[in-house]
Short mmCIF file of C-alpha atoms in Angstrom, two decimals:
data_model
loop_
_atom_site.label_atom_id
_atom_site.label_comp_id
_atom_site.label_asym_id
_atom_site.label_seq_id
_atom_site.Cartn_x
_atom_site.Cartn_y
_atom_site.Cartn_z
CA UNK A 15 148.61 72.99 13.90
CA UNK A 16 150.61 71.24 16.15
CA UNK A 17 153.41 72.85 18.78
CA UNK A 18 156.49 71.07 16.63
CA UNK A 19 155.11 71.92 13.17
CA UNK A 20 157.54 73.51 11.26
CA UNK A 21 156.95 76.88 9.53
CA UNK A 22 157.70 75.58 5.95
CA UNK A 23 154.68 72.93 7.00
CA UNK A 24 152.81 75.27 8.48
CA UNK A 25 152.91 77.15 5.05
CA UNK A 26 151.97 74.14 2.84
CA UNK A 27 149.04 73.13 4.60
CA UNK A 28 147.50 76.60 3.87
CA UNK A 29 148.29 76.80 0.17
CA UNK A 30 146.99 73.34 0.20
CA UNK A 31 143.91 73.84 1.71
CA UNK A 32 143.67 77.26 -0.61
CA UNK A 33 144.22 75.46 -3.20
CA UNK A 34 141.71 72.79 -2.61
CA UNK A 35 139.13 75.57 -1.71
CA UNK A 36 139.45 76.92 -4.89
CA UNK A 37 139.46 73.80 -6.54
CA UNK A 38 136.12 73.21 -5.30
CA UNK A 39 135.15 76.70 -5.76
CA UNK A 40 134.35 77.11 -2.31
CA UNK A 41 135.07 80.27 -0.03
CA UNK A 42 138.14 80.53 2.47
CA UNK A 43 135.48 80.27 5.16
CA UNK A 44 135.15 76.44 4.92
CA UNK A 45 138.84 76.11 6.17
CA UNK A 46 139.01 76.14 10.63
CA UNK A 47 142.53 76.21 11.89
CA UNK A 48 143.07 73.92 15.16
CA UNK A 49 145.78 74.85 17.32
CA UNK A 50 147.09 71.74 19.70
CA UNK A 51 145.74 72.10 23.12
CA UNK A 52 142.99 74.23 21.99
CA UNK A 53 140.77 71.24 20.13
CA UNK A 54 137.19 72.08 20.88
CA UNK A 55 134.41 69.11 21.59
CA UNK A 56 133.11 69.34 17.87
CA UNK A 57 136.81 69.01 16.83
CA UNK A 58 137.84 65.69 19.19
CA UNK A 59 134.47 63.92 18.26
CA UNK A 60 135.33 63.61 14.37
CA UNK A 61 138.36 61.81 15.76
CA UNK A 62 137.10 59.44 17.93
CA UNK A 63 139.86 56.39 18.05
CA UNK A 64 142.58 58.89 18.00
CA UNK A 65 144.07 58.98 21.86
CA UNK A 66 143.89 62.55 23.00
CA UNK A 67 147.34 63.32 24.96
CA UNK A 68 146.35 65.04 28.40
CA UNK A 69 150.13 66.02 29.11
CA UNK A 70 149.62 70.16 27.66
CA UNK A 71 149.41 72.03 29.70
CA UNK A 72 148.51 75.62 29.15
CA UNK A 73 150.37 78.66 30.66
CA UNK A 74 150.84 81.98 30.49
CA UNK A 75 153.91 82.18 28.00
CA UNK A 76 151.61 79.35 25.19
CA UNK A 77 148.87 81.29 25.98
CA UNK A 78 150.92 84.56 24.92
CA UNK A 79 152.11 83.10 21.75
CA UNK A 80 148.74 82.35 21.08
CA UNK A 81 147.23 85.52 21.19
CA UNK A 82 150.15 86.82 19.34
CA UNK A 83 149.59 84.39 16.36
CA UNK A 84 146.19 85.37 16.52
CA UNK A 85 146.51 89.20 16.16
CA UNK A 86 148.90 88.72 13.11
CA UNK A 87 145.93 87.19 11.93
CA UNK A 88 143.47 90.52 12.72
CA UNK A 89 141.84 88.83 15.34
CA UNK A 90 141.38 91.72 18.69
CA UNK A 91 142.69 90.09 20.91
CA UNK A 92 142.32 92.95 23.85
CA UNK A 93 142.16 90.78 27.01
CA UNK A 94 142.99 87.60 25.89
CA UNK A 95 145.38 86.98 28.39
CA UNK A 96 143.00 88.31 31.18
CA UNK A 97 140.46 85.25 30.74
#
């Protein structure tokens, strides 16, 4: 999910990739949300020619709204901003 990506996009990439899920009869598990400036190693080497942008930076206010996106998802989140 990128930083500018509207809510309303946001939205239809999830009942998208539900929909494909269940298309393929597969479980919810399959589907890993990426959130820009927090692409792993695994993630950047399935997108090798694509130029990764070294101008995020991460501080304390991104990394707030990050934890606060996660616990509306039900991830604990207790010391997140601590690390």
């Amino acid at each position: 999910m990128g930083r500018n990506t509207s809510l309303t996009s946001r939205k239809d990439a999830c009942s998208t990739a539900d929909e494909l899920l269940h298309n393929l009869d597969r479980s919810k598990s399959h589907i890993i949300r990426v959130i820009e400036g927090f692409e792993t190693i695994k993630f950047w080497s399935k997108f090798k020619s694509w130029p990764q942008s070294s101008n995020l930076s991460v501080t304390e206010d991104s990394r707030g709204k990050v934890a606060a996106l996660l616990k509306r998802q039900g991830v604990n989140v207790k010391g997140i901003l601590k690390a």
